[in-house]
Amino acid sequence: MAIDELTSLLNQVEKRFEQEGNLIQIESGRVIFAGDTHGDIDATQKIFEKYLNLEN
């Protein structure tokens, strides 16, 4: 990708993010927020097991 294409893409993304709010409203359902586990599959699995009642 050329530098001018990348610059254009980044400008488009920036405009899109500026249009979106900082809060996402969810009508219904259960939501769990977990920080970035950096690929730690054990931590991710424990989150699923604890909060989503999933096993293996």
N, CA, C and O atoms as a printed pandas DataFrame, in Angstrom:
     atom_number atom_name residue_name chain_id  residue_number  x_coord  y_coord  z_coord
0              1         N          MET        A               1    0.853   -1.169    0.000
1              2        CA          MET        A               1    0.000    0.000    0.000
2              3         C          MET        A               1    0.900    1.234    0.000
3              4         O          MET        A               1    1.837    1.334    0.792
4              5         N          ALA        A               2    0.611    2.138   -0.870
5              6        CA          ALA        A               2    1.397    3.370   -0.982
6              7         C          ALA        A               2    1.084    4.305    0.186
7              8         O          ALA        A               2    0.018    4.219    0.796
8              9         N          ILE        A               3    2.015    5.186    0.483
9             10        CA          ILE        A               3    1.854    6.101    1.612
10            11         C          ILE        A               3    0.626    6.986    1.471
11            12         O          ILE        A               3   -0.035    7.276    2.468
12            13         N          ASP        A               4    0.307    7.420    0.263
13            14        CA          ASP        A               4   -0.877    8.266    0.080
14            15         C          ASP        A               4   -2.163    7.473    0.283
15            16         O          ASP        A               4   -3.156    8.015    0.768
16            17         N          GLU        A               5   -2.153    6.195   -0.084
17            18        CA          GLU        A               5   -3.324    5.340    0.151
18            19         C          GLU        A               5   -3.508    5.098    1.644
19            20         O          GLU        A               5   -4.628    5.128    2.154
20            21         N          LEU        A               6   -2.412    4.862    2.332
21            22        CA          LEU        A               6   -2.466    4.640    3.772
22            23         C          LEU        A               6   -2.948    5.896    4.494
23            24         O          LEU        A               6   -3.772    5.814    5.405
24            25         N          THR        A               7   -2.443    7.036    4.094
25            26        CA          THR        A               7   -2.872    8.305    4.690
26            27         C          THR        A               7   -4.361    8.525    4.477
27            28         O          THR        A               7   -5.066    8.943    5.395
28            29         N          SER        A               8   -4.838    8.250    3.283
29            30        CA          SER        A               8   -6.260    8.390    2.982
30            31         C          SER        A               8   -7.097    7.444    3.843
31            32         O          SER        A               8   -8.126    7.843    4.388
32            33         N          LEU        A               9   -6.660    6.209    3.961
33            34        CA          LEU        A               9   -7.375    5.229    4.773
34            35         C          LEU        A               9   -7.428    5.659    6.234
35            36         O          LEU        A               9   -8.482    5.580    6.867
36            37         N          LEU        A              10   -6.310    6.108    6.768
37            38        CA          LEU        A              10   -6.272    6.558    8.161
38            39         C          LEU        A              10   -7.174    7.764    8.387
39            40         O          LEU        A              10   -7.816    7.872    9.432
40            41         N          ASN        A              11   -7.225    8.661    7.429
41            42        CA          ASN        A              11   -8.126    9.812    7.540
42            43         C          ASN        A              11   -9.584    9.373    7.554
43            44         O          ASN        A              11  -10.389    9.921    8.307
44            45         N          GLN        A              12   -9.929    8.395    6.734
45            46        CA          GLN        A              12  -11.298    7.874    6.706
46            47         C          GLN        A              12  -11.654    7.219    8.034
47            48         O          GLN        A              12  -12.748    7.414    8.563
48            49         N          VAL        A              13  -10.723    6.444    8.561
49            50        CA          VAL        A              13  -10.955    5.765    9.838
50            51         C          VAL        A              13  -11.120    6.788   10.954
51            52         O          VAL        A              13  -12.001    6.651   11.804
52            53         N          GLU        A              14  -10.277    7.811   10.952
53            54        CA          GLU        A              14  -10.366    8.854   11.973
54            55         C          GLU        A              14  -11.733    9.527   11.941
55            56         O          GLU        A              14  -12.332    9.753   12.993
56            57         N          LYS        A              15  -12.230    9.850   10.758
57            58        CA          LYS        A              15  -13.549   10.475   10.629
58            59         C          LYS        A              15  -14.637    9.547   11.155
59            60         O          LYS        A              15  -15.574    9.989   11.820
60            61         N          ARG        A              16  -14.508    8.276   10.855
61            62        CA          ARG        A              16  -15.506    7.299   11.315
62            63         C          ARG        A              16  -15.527    7.215   12.831
63            64         O          ARG        A              16  -16.596    7.203   13.441
64            65         N          PHE        A              17  -14.345    7.157   13.446
65            66        CA          PHE        A              17  -14.272    7.088   14.902
66            67         C          PHE        A              17  -14.801    8.362   15.554
67            68         O          PHE        A              17  -15.402    8.301   16.627
68            69         N          GLU        A              18  -14.589    9.504   14.928
69            70        CA          GLU        A              18  -15.092   10.765   15.470
70            71         C          GLU        A              18  -16.618   10.795   15.479
71            72         O          GLU        A              18  -17.213   11.472   16.317
72            73         N          GLN        A              19  -17.255   10.076   14.566
73            74        CA          GLN        A              19  -18.712   10.046   14.475
74            75         C          GLN        A              19  -19.330    9.134   15.524
75            76         O          GLN        A              19  -20.496    9.302   15.884
76            77         N          GLU        A              20  -18.568    8.183   16.010
77            78        CA          GLU        A              20  -19.099    7.226   16.967
78            79         C          GLU        A              20  -18.901    7.733   18.386
79            80         O          GLU        A              20  -17.912    8.398   18.694
80            81         N          GLY        A              21  -19.843    7.412   19.227
81            82        CA          GLY        A              21  -19.755    7.817   20.619
82            83         C          GLY        A              21  -18.838    6.902   21.418
83            84         O          GLY        A              21  -18.393    5.860   20.936
84            85         N          ASN        A              22  -18.568    7.317   22.644
85            86        CA          ASN        A              22  -17.722    6.519   23.527
86            87         C          ASN        A              22  -18.503    5.427   24.242
87            88         O          ASN        A              22  -17.915    4.528   24.842
88            89         N          LEU        A              23  -19.812    5.505   24.178
89            90        CA          LEU        A              23  -20.671    4.556   24.861
90            91         C          LEU        A              23  -21.459    3.756   23.838
91            92         O          LEU        A              23  -22.076    4.323   22.936
92            93         N          ILE        A              24  -21.437    2.464   23.979
93            94        CA          ILE        A              24  -22.213    1.592   23.106
94            95         C          ILE        A              24  -23.426    1.125   23.894
95            96         O          ILE        A              24  -23.281    0.516   24.953
96            97         N          GLN        A              25  -24.606    1.401   23.392
97            98        CA          GLN        A              25  -25.821    0.978   24.068
98            99         C          GLN        A              25  -26.234   -0.391   23.554
99           100         O          GLN        A              25  -26.263   -0.639   22.348
100          101         N          ILE        A              26  -26.550   -1.260   24.479
101          102        CA          ILE        A              26  -26.974   -2.614   24.144
102          103         C          ILE        A              26  -28.395   -2.776   24.655
103          104         O          ILE        A              26  -28.663   -2.592   25.842
104          105         N          GLU        A              27  -29.288   -3.119   23.766
105          106        CA          GLU        A              27  -30.701   -3.196   24.113
106          107         C          GLU        A              27  -30.993   -4.254   25.169
107          108         O          GLU        A              27  -31.699   -3.983   26.140
108          109         N          SER        A              28  -30.463   -5.441   24.991
109          110        CA          SER        A              28  -30.725   -6.503   25.951
110          111         C          SER        A              28  -29.651   -7.565   25.826
111          112         O          SER        A              28  -28.851   -7.562   24.891
112          113         N          GLY        A              29  -29.651   -8.445   26.760
113          114        CA          GLY        A              29  -28.688   -9.532   26.735
114          115         C          GLY        A              29  -27.605   -9.339   27.771
115          116         O          GLY        A              29  -27.582   -8.355   28.509
116          117         N          ARG        A              30  -26.730  -10.285   27.804
117          118        CA          ARG        A              30  -25.654  -10.283   28.784
118          119         C          ARG        A              30  -24.352   -9.904   28.089
119          120         O          ARG        A              30  -24.046  -10.400   27.005
120          121         N          VAL        A              31  -23.600   -9.027   28.720
121          122        CA          VAL        A              31  -22.346   -8.561   28.144
122          123         C          VAL        A              31  -21.243   -8.714   29.176
123          124         O          VAL        A              31  -21.427   -8.404   30.353
124          125         N          ILE        A              32  -20.109   -9.191   28.723
125          126        CA          ILE        A              32  -18.940   -9.321   29.586
126          127         C          ILE        A              32  -17.790   -8.593   28.914
127          128         O          ILE        A              32  -17.493   -8.828   27.743
128          129         N          PHE        A              33  -17.146   -7.712   29.658
129          130        CA          PHE        A              33  -15.975   -7.009   29.151
130          131         C          PHE        A              33  -14.744   -7.605   29.806
131          132         O          PHE        A              33  -14.671   -7.708   31.031
132          133         N          ALA        A              34  -13.792   -7.991   29.001
133          134        CA          ALA        A              34  -12.526   -8.528   29.512
134          135         C          ALA        A              34  -11.403   -7.775   28.828
135          136         O          ALA        A              34  -11.469   -7.495   27.631
136          137         N          GLY        A              35  -10.382   -7.451   29.582
137          138        CA          GLY        A              35   -9.243   -6.741   29.002
138          139         C          GLY        A              35   -8.514   -7.613   27.996
139          140         O          GLY        A              35   -8.810   -8.799   27.849
140          141         N          ASP        A              36   -7.585   -7.025   27.328
141          142        CA          ASP        A              36   -6.791   -7.741   26.334
142          143         C          ASP        A              36   -5.972   -8.811   27.040
143          144         O          ASP        A              36   -5.134   -8.501   27.887
144          145         N          THR        A              37   -6.211  -10.056   26.695
145          146        CA          THR        A              37   -5.490  -11.159   27.348
146          147         C          THR        A              37   -4.200  -11.504   26.621
147          148         O          THR        A              37   -3.499  -12.436   27.015
148          149         N          HIS        A              38   -3.880  -10.770   25.571
149          150        CA          HIS        A              38   -2.624  -10.951   24.824
150          151         C          HIS        A              38   -2.401  -12.407   24.412
151          152         O          HIS        A              38   -1.284  -12.920   24.478
152          153         N          GLY        A              39   -3.480  -13.061   23.988
153          154        CA          GLY        A              39   -3.357  -14.430   23.505
154          155         C          GLY        A              39   -3.266  -15.475   24.599
155          156         O          GLY        A              39   -2.982  -16.640   24.320
156          157         N          ASP        A              40   -3.502  -15.077   25.840
157          158        CA          ASP        A              40   -3.439  -16.025   26.960
158          159         C          ASP        A              40   -4.705  -16.872   26.948
159          160         O          ASP        A              40   -5.723  -16.487   27.523
160          161         N          ILE        A              41   -4.637  -18.017   26.295
161          162        CA          ILE        A              41   -5.818  -18.869   26.122
162          163         C          ILE        A              41   -6.354  -19.376   27.453
163          164         O          ILE        A              41   -7.562  -19.561   27.600
164          165         N          ASP        A              42   -5.471  -19.604   28.428
165          166        CA          ASP        A              42   -5.937  -20.072   29.739
166          167         C          ASP        A              42   -6.803  -19.015   30.424
167          168         O          ASP        A              42   -7.852  -19.337   30.981
168          169         N          ALA        A              43   -6.369  -17.759   30.383
169          170        CA          ALA        A              43   -7.156  -16.679   30.984
170          171         C          ALA        A              43   -8.488  -16.523   30.264
171          172         O          ALA        A              43   -9.525  -16.344   30.903
172          173         N          THR        A              44   -8.464  -16.588   28.950
173          174        CA          THR        A              44   -9.685  -16.462   28.164
174          175         C          THR        A              44  -10.647  -17.600   28.482
175          176         O          THR        A              44  -11.848  -17.376   28.637
176          177         N          GLN        A              45  -10.128  -18.807   28.578
177          178        CA          GLN        A              45  -10.967  -19.962   28.892
178          179         C          GLN        A              45  -11.576  -19.823   30.285
179          180         O          GLN        A              45  -12.743  -20.159   30.482
180          181         N          LYS        A              46  -10.804  -19.334   31.250
181          182        CA          LYS        A              46  -11.327  -19.154   32.608
182          183         C          LYS        A              46  -12.446  -18.116   32.634
183          184         O          LYS        A              46  -13.424  -18.272   33.365
184          185         N          ILE        A              47  -12.304  -17.066   31.846
185          186        CA          ILE        A              47  -13.369  -16.060   31.755
186          187         C          ILE        A              47  -14.638  -16.705   31.207
187          188         O          ILE        A              47  -15.725  -16.500   31.747
188          189         N          PHE        A              48  -14.501  -17.481   30.137
189          190        CA          PHE        A              48  -15.662  -18.168   29.569
190          191         C          PHE        A              48  -16.302  -19.105   30.580
191          192         O          PHE        A              48  -17.523  -19.113   30.739
192          193         N          GLU        A              49  -15.486  -19.891   31.260
193          194        CA          GLU        A              49  -16.018  -20.857   32.222
194          195         C          GLU        A              49  -16.720  -20.166   33.388
195          196         O          GLU        A              49  -17.788  -20.599   33.819
196          197         N          LYS        A              50  -16.120  -19.093   33.894
197          198        CA          LYS        A              50  -16.670  -18.419   35.068
198          199         C          LYS        A              50  -17.943  -17.644   34.751
199          200         O          LYS        A              50  -18.915  -17.707   35.504
200          201         N          TYR        A              51  -17.939  -16.915   33.641
201          202        CA          TYR        A              51  -19.044  -16.003   33.378
202          203         C          TYR        A              51  -20.034  -16.490   32.335
203          204         O          TYR        A              51  -21.159  -15.993   32.279
204          205         N          LEU        A              52  -19.646  -17.443   31.516
205          206        CA          LEU        A              52  -20.557  -17.937   30.489
206          207         C          LEU        A              52  -20.955  -19.387   30.712
207          208         O          LEU        A              52  -21.675  -19.977   29.907
208          209         N          ASN        A              53  -20.482  -19.949   31.805
209          210        CA          ASN        A              53  -20.791  -21.334   32.153
210          211         C          ASN        A              53  -20.446  -22.304   31.034
211          212         O          ASN        A              53  -21.196  -23.240   30.758
212          213         N          LEU        A              54  -19.306  -22.075   30.389
213          214        CA          LEU        A              54  -18.842  -22.956   29.328
214          215         C          LEU        A              54  -17.740  -23.855   29.864
215          216         O          LEU        A              54  -16.919  -23.437   30.680
216          217         N          GLU        A              55  -17.735  -25.067   29.405
217          218        CA          GLU        A              55  -16.672  -25.994   29.770
218          219         C          GLU        A              55  -16.004  -26.476   28.509
219          220         O          GLU        A              55  -16.669  -26.802   27.525
220          221         N          ASN        A              56  -14.676  -26.520   28.540
221          222        CA          ASN        A              56  -13.854  -26.972   27.399
222          223         C          ASN        A              56  -14.567  -26.701   26.115
223          224         O          ASN        A              56  -14.045  -27.006   25.042
